[in-house]
Coordinates of C-alpha atoms and ligand atoms in Angstrom, one line a residue:
M26 CA 0.0 0.0 0.0
K27 CA 1.3 3.5 -0.8
L28 CA 1.9 5.9 2.0
A29 CA -1.1 8.2 1.4
T30 CA -3.6 5.4 1.5
K31 CA -1.9 3.8 4.5
Y32 CA -1.9 7.0 6.6
I33 CA -5.6 7.8 5.9
H34 CA -6.8 4.3 6.9
A35 CA -4.1 3.3 9.5
G36 CA -5.7 1.8 12.7
T37 CA -9.2 2.9 12.0
E38 CA -12.1 0.5 11.5
P39 CA -15.8 1.5 11.6
D40 CA -16.9 1.4 15.2
P41 CA -18.4 -2.0 15.9
S42 CA -21.4 -0.6 17.9
T43 CA -22.6 2.1 15.5
G44 CA -20.6 2.0 12.3
A45 CA -19.1 5.4 13.0
I46 CA -16.4 5.9 10.5
M47 CA -14.2 7.9 12.9
T48 CA -13.0 6.1 16.0
P49 CA -15.1 7.5 18.9
I50 CA -13.4 9.1 21.9
Y51 CA -14.1 6.4 24.6
Q52 CA -14.0 8.7 27.5
T53 CA -14.3 6.0 30.2
S54 CA -12.2 4.8 33.1
T55 CA -13.6 1.3 33.3
Y56 CA -15.8 -1.3 31.5
V57 CA -18.7 -3.3 32.8
Q58 CA -18.1 -7.0 33.0
E59 CA -20.7 -9.7 32.3
A60 CA -19.4 -11.9 35.1
P61 CA -16.2 -11.7 37.1
G62 CA -13.4 -12.1 34.6
V63 CA -15.8 -12.2 31.6
N64 CA -15.2 -9.1 29.5
K65 CA -14.8 -7.8 26.0
G66 CA -11.1 -7.5 26.3
Y67 CA -11.3 -4.2 28.2
E68 CA -11.0 -4.1 32.0
Y69 CA -9.6 -0.8 33.1
A70 CA -8.6 2.2 30.9
R71 CA -5.0 2.4 32.1
S72 CA -4.5 -1.0 30.6
Q73 CA -6.8 -0.8 27.6
N74 CA -8.9 1.9 25.8
P75 CA -10.4 1.4 22.3
T76 CA -9.4 4.9 21.1
R77 CA -5.9 4.3 22.2
K78 CA -6.0 0.8 20.7
A79 CA -6.9 2.3 17.2
L80 CA -4.0 4.8 17.5
E81 CA -1.5 2.1 18.7
D82 CA -2.5 0.0 15.6
A83 CA -2.0 3.1 13.5
Y84 CA 1.5 3.8 15.0
A85 CA 2.5 0.2 14.2
Q86 CA 1.3 0.5 10.6
I87 CA 2.9 3.8 9.8
E88 CA 6.3 2.6 11.1
N89 CA 6.0 -0.8 9.4
G90 CA 6.1 -2.5 12.8
K91 CA 3.9 -5.1 14.4
F92 CA 3.1 -3.3 17.7
G93 CA 2.5 0.2 18.8
L94 CA 2.3 1.7 22.3
A95 CA 1.1 5.2 23.1
F96 CA 2.4 7.3 26.0
G97 CA 1.4 10.5 27.7
S98 CA 4.4 12.3 26.1
G99 CA 7.5 11.6 24.1
V100 CA 9.7 11.6 27.2
A101 CA 7.3 9.1 28.9
A102 CA 7.9 6.8 25.9
T103 CA 11.7 7.3 26.3
D104 CA 11.3 6.7 30.1
A105 CA 9.6 3.3 29.4
V106 CA 12.5 2.2 27.2
I107 CA 15.1 3.0 29.9
K108 CA 13.0 1.0 32.4
L109 CA 13.8 -2.1 30.4
L110 CA 17.3 -1.8 32.0
S111 CA 18.7 -2.6 35.4
P112 CA 21.4 -0.9 37.5
G113 CA 24.8 -1.5 36.1
D114 CA 23.6 -1.6 32.5
E115 CA 25.1 0.8 30.0
V116 CA 23.5 2.9 27.3
I117 CA 25.4 4.4 24.4
C118 CA 23.8 7.5 23.1
A119 CA 24.3 10.6 21.0
N120 CA 26.1 13.7 22.3
D121 CA 23.8 15.8 20.3
M122 CA 20.2 15.0 21.1
Y123 CA 16.9 16.4 22.4
G124 CA 17.6 18.3 25.6
G125 CA 14.8 16.6 27.4
T126 CA 16.2 13.2 26.6
Y127 CA 19.6 14.3 27.9
R128 CA 17.9 15.6 31.1
L129 CA 16.0 12.4 31.7
F130 CA 19.2 10.3 31.3
T131 CA 21.5 12.5 33.4
K132 CA 19.2 13.8 36.0
I133 CA 16.8 10.9 36.6
F134 CA 18.2 7.6 35.4
A135 CA 21.9 8.1 36.2
K136 CA 21.1 8.1 39.9
Y137 CA 19.5 4.6 39.6
G138 CA 22.9 3.2 38.4
I139 CA 22.3 3.2 34.7
Q140 CA 25.4 4.4 32.9
F141 CA 25.2 6.7 29.8
T142 CA 28.1 7.1 27.4
Y143 CA 27.8 10.0 25.0
V144 CA 29.5 9.7 21.7
D145 CA 29.3 11.3 18.3
T146 CA 27.0 8.7 16.7
T147 CA 27.5 10.1 13.2
D148 CA 30.9 8.3 13.4
V149 CA 29.8 4.7 13.9
D150 CA 33.4 3.7 15.0
Q151 CA 32.9 5.7 18.1
I152 CA 29.9 3.6 18.9
R153 CA 31.8 0.4 18.2
K154 CA 34.6 1.5 20.5
A155 CA 32.2 2.4 23.3
I156 CA 30.6 -1.1 23.4
S157 CA 31.2 -3.1 26.5
A158 CA 29.8 -6.3 28.0
K159 CA 27.4 -4.1 29.9
T160 CA 26.0 -2.3 26.9
K161 CA 22.3 -3.1 26.7
L162 CA 20.9 -0.2 24.7
I163 CA 22.0 2.1 21.9
W164 CA 19.9 5.3 21.7
I165 CA 20.2 7.4 18.6
E166 CA 18.3 10.4 17.1
T167 CA 18.6 11.2 13.4
P168 CA 18.5 13.9 12.1
T169 CA 19.6 15.4 15.4
N170 CA 18.1 18.3 17.2
P171 CA 19.1 21.0 16.4
L172 CA 22.3 20.5 14.3
M173 CA 20.7 18.1 11.8
N174 CA 23.5 15.5 12.0
I175 CA 22.7 12.2 10.4
T176 CA 23.6 8.8 11.8
D177 CA 23.6 5.7 9.6
I178 CA 20.8 3.6 11.1
A179 CA 21.6 0.4 9.2
A180 CA 25.3 0.5 10.3
V181 CA 24.4 1.1 14.0
S182 CA 21.9 -1.6 13.8
A183 CA 24.6 -4.1 12.7
I184 CA 26.8 -3.0 15.6
A185 CA 23.8 -3.4 18.0
K186 CA 23.0 -6.9 16.8
E187 CA 26.6 -8.0 17.2
A188 CA 26.6 -6.6 20.8
K189 CA 23.2 -8.1 21.5
A190 CA 22.0 -4.6 22.5
I191 CA 18.7 -3.0 21.7
L192 CA 18.7 -0.2 19.2
C193 CA 16.1 2.5 19.7
V194 CA 15.8 5.4 17.2
D195 CA 14.1 8.7 18.1
N196 CA 12.4 9.3 14.7
T197 CA 10.6 12.5 15.7
F198 CA 12.5 14.9 13.4
A199 CA 12.1 12.7 10.2
S200 CA 8.6 11.4 10.9
P201 CA 7.6 8.0 9.4
Y202 CA 6.9 9.7 6.1
L203 CA 10.6 10.3 5.6
Q204 CA 12.3 7.4 7.4
N205 CA 11.4 4.0 8.9
P206 CA 14.1 2.8 11.3
L207 CA 12.6 -0.7 11.8
D208 CA 13.1 -1.4 8.1
L209 CA 16.8 -0.5 8.6
G210 CA 17.2 -3.0 11.5
A211 CA 16.3 -0.9 14.6
D212 CA 14.4 -2.7 17.4
I213 CA 12.3 0.2 18.7
V214 CA 11.2 3.4 17.1
M215 CA 10.3 6.3 19.4
H216 CA 8.3 9.4 18.5
S217 CA 7.3 12.5 20.2
A218 CA 3.8 12.5 18.5
T219 CA 3.5 16.0 19.8
K220 CA 5.4 17.0 16.7
Y221 CA 4.7 15.8 13.1
L222 CA 2.3 13.0 13.9
G223 CA -0.1 15.2 15.8
G224 CA 0.9 18.0 13.5
H225 CA -1.3 20.8 14.8
S226 CA 0.5 21.9 18.1
D227 CA -2.5 20.8 20.1
V228 CA -1.5 17.7 21.9
I229 CA 1.4 16.2 23.9
Q230 CA 2.0 12.5 23.3
G231 CA 4.7 9.9 22.6
C232 CA 4.8 6.4 21.1
L233 CA 7.0 3.3 20.7
V234 CA 6.8 0.8 17.8
M235 CA 8.5 -2.6 17.6
N236 CA 8.3 -6.0 15.9
D237 CA 9.5 -8.3 18.7
V238 CA 6.6 -9.8 20.7
A239 CA 8.7 -10.3 23.9
L240 CA 9.9 -6.7 23.7
R241 CA 6.3 -5.6 23.2
E242 CA 5.2 -7.5 26.3
Q243 CA 7.9 -6.0 28.5
L244 CA 7.1 -2.5 27.2
Y245 CA 3.3 -3.0 27.6
F246 CA 4.0 -4.2 31.2
I247 CA 5.9 -1.0 31.9
Q248 CA 3.2 1.1 30.2
K249 CA 0.4 -0.2 32.4
S250 CA 2.5 -0.6 35.6
C251 CA 4.0 2.9 35.4
G252 CA 0.8 4.5 34.0
A253 CA 2.1 7.2 31.6
V254 CA -0.8 6.6 29.2
P255 CA -2.5 9.3 27.1
G256 CA -6.2 10.1 27.4
P257 CA -8.7 9.2 24.7
M258 CA -9.2 12.7 23.4
D259 CA -5.5 13.1 22.8
C260 CA -5.5 9.7 21.0
F261 CA -8.3 10.9 18.8
L262 CA -6.3 14.1 17.9
V263 CA -3.2 12.1 16.9
L264 CA -5.4 9.7 14.9
R265 CA -6.8 12.6 13.0
G266 CA -3.3 14.2 12.6
I267 CA -1.9 11.0 11.0
K268 CA -4.5 11.1 8.2
T269 CA -2.8 14.2 6.7
L270 CA 0.8 13.3 7.5
H271 CA 1.7 12.8 3.9
V272 CA 0.3 16.0 2.5
R273 CA 1.7 18.0 5.4
M274 CA 5.2 16.4 5.1
Q275 CA 5.3 17.0 1.3
R276 CA 4.7 20.7 2.0
H277 CA 7.2 20.8 4.9
C278 CA 9.8 19.3 2.6
E279 CA 9.1 21.8 -0.3
N280 CA 9.0 24.8 2.0
G281 CA 12.0 23.5 4.0
E282 CA 14.1 23.4 0.8
K283 CA 13.0 26.9 -0.3
V284 CA 13.8 28.4 3.1
A285 CA 17.1 26.6 3.4
R286 CA 18.3 27.8 0.0
F287 CA 17.1 31.3 0.7
L288 CA 19.1 31.4 4.0
R289 CA 22.2 30.0 2.4
N290 CA 22.2 32.8 -0.2
H291 CA 21.6 35.6 2.4
P292 CA 24.6 37.8 2.8
K293 CA 24.1 38.1 6.6
V294 CA 23.6 34.4 7.3
G295 CA 26.6 32.3 8.5
R296 CA 26.1 28.6 8.4
V297 CA 22.9 26.8 7.5
Y298 CA 22.4 23.3 8.9
W299 CA 19.9 21.3 6.7
C300 CA 20.5 17.7 5.7
G301 CA 19.2 18.3 2.1
F302 CA 22.2 20.2 1.0
E303 CA 24.4 18.2 -1.3
D304 CA 27.5 19.3 0.6
H305 CA 26.0 18.5 4.1
H306 CA 28.6 16.2 5.6
N307 CA 26.2 13.3 6.0
H308 CA 24.1 14.0 2.9
G309 CA 24.9 10.6 1.3
I310 CA 23.5 8.7 4.3
A311 CA 20.5 11.0 4.6
K312 CA 19.7 10.3 0.9
K313 CA 20.2 6.6 1.5
Q314 CA 17.8 6.3 4.5
M315 CA 15.4 9.2 4.1
R316 CA 12.7 9.9 1.4
G317 CA 13.1 13.7 1.8
F318 CA 14.8 16.2 4.1
G319 CA 11.9 17.9 5.9
G320 CA 11.4 21.4 7.3
M321 CA 13.8 21.4 10.3
M322 CA 16.9 23.5 10.1
S323 CA 19.3 25.7 12.1
F324 CA 21.4 28.6 11.1
T325 CA 23.9 31.1 12.5
L326 CA 24.3 34.8 11.7
K327 CA 27.6 36.3 10.3
D328 CA 27.4 38.7 13.2
D329 CA 27.6 35.8 15.6
S330 CA 26.5 37.7 18.8
V331 CA 23.7 36.6 21.1
D332 CA 22.3 40.1 20.8
N333 CA 22.0 39.8 17.0
A334 CA 20.4 36.4 17.3
R335 CA 17.9 37.8 19.9
R336 CA 17.1 40.7 17.6
V337 CA 16.2 38.3 14.7
L338 CA 14.3 36.0 17.1
S339 CA 12.1 38.9 18.3
S340 CA 11.5 40.3 14.8
T341 CA 9.6 37.6 12.9
K342 CA 5.9 38.0 12.4
V343 CA 4.8 34.8 10.7
F344 CA 7.4 32.5 12.5
A345 CA 6.3 32.4 16.1
L346 CA 8.9 32.3 18.9
A347 CA 8.2 29.0 20.6
E348 CA 9.6 25.7 21.6
S349 CA 8.4 22.5 19.8
L350 CA 8.2 21.8 16.1
G351 CA 6.3 19.8 13.4
G352 CA 3.1 21.7 13.5
V353 CA 1.4 23.4 10.5
E354 CA 2.6 26.8 11.6
S355 CA 6.2 27.9 11.4
L356 CA 8.2 28.3 14.6
I357 CA 11.5 30.0 15.5
N358 CA 13.5 29.0 18.5
H359 CA 16.8 29.8 20.3
P360 CA 18.1 26.4 21.4
A361 CA 20.7 27.8 23.8
S362 CA 18.1 29.5 26.0
M363 CA 15.0 27.5 25.2
T364 CA 14.9 23.8 24.1
H365 CA 18.5 23.0 25.0
A366 CA 18.9 25.2 28.1
S367 CA 19.2 22.1 30.3
I368 CA 22.5 21.1 28.6
P369 CA 25.5 22.7 30.3
R370 CA 26.9 25.6 28.2
E371 CA 30.4 23.9 27.9
E372 CA 28.8 20.7 26.6
R373 CA 26.6 22.6 24.2
I374 CA 29.5 24.7 22.7
K375 CA 31.7 21.6 22.4
N376 CA 29.0 20.0 20.2
G377 CA 28.6 23.1 18.0
L378 CA 25.4 24.4 19.6
T379 CA 26.5 28.0 19.9
D380 CA 24.8 30.9 21.6
S381 CA 23.7 32.5 18.3
L382 CA 22.3 29.3 16.7
I383 CA 18.6 29.8 15.6
R384 CA 16.4 26.8 14.9
L385 CA 13.4 26.8 12.5
S386 CA 10.5 24.5 12.2
V387 CA 9.3 25.5 8.7
G388 CA 5.5 25.1 8.6
I389 CA 3.1 24.7 5.6
E390 CA 2.2 28.3 5.1
D391 CA 3.0 29.9 1.7
A392 CA 6.8 29.7 1.2
E393 CA 7.0 33.3 -0.2
D394 CA 5.5 34.7 3.0
L395 CA 7.9 32.7 5.1
I396 CA 10.9 33.9 3.2
A397 CA 9.7 37.5 3.3
D398 CA 9.3 37.2 7.0
L399 CA 12.8 35.9 7.6
N400 CA 14.2 38.5 5.2
Q401 CA 12.8 41.4 7.1
A402 CA 13.8 39.9 10.5
I403 CA 17.4 39.3 9.4
G404 CA 17.4 42.8 8.0
Ligands
PLP26 C1 9.9 16.9 21.6 C2 10.9 15.9 21.5 C3 10.9 14.8 22.4 C4 10.1 14.8 23.7 O1 8.7 14.7 23.4 P1 7.6 15.3 24.3 O2 6.4 14.9 23.6 O3 7.8 16.8 24.4 O4 7.7 14.7 25.7 C5 11.9 13.8 22.2 N1 12.7 13.8 21.1 C6 12.6 14.8 20.2 C7 13.5 14.7 19.0 C8 11.7 15.9 20.4 O5 11.7 16.8 19.4

């Protein structure tokens, strides 16, 4: 089935009780049983909910996996993956990843005795060298946030298999429309559905998708035991978002390319980080594993001062100054003081995330309006 057809029909069946074409919002906490232990497969809504079930099936289908699990946020999905581990286990992860993931690893899980080793995952040899007998999980994000670095998923998956470690890929930035990590050998795909999957900046949610039934059972056990489940209304919103993922992503890609090329030709712009450029250092891998390059990018200004970056950030009229990404409207963000403020400055700068870096989530408005807005803001 082609992507457009798949996204529109993923997970949804006419409702068995009425024939409703849209999955109803089952706003209930419990289900009446015919006799003790005799039920319709639904007992208590932390464990099962029909709206969530439809969405979890949709998640599985759009990532070419067998099983999907929905969580109350992207970080709750990440939290569930780390809870597969025990004290003493080691995780190898990227040194350039979502700030909230870094915070969860360093501030919450490190104190439970789980060890995190941060490497430049774009260089797979660094991952290979970091592997030890205790390595249980490799966590990568590609493209990375905000520097748009690309890691070779198939190559890392081969290393993970050899080490008998689980490979989990945060696929939030690419979305399933552009990249499907399970097809490249990953064990788990994680999404912040808050972003492209929801697509309208009106919901917080996360998901995991996997093929292995034992892994699904463990993660389902964590989901229901720890309880970070999304409500049915939020599940409904993401189900609706997924139906237009392909048309939104096509426009995000088209607009992204136009904005990236505009910025690159602007005399006051320094570096532009966008993985669609032919001379982007990982463009070959991006082309191999992605169907397009999306609307996420970062750039610096030639006048590389924080004040100049702040001036641009405060001058856009169409681009809204806000955290988050992947919605239909364009956003502009200052990673150093906003999304990545939880990473110590020294660490940030070492990884290329300078004080003047500006990140864009290019939305699906008219590209000419977006370019005119950036042009007046850069001045
Ligand atoms: C937003 C985001 C997360 C966290 O998701 P929430 O839904 O905000 O909890 C994780 N990874 C990436 C790449 C993100 O952009």
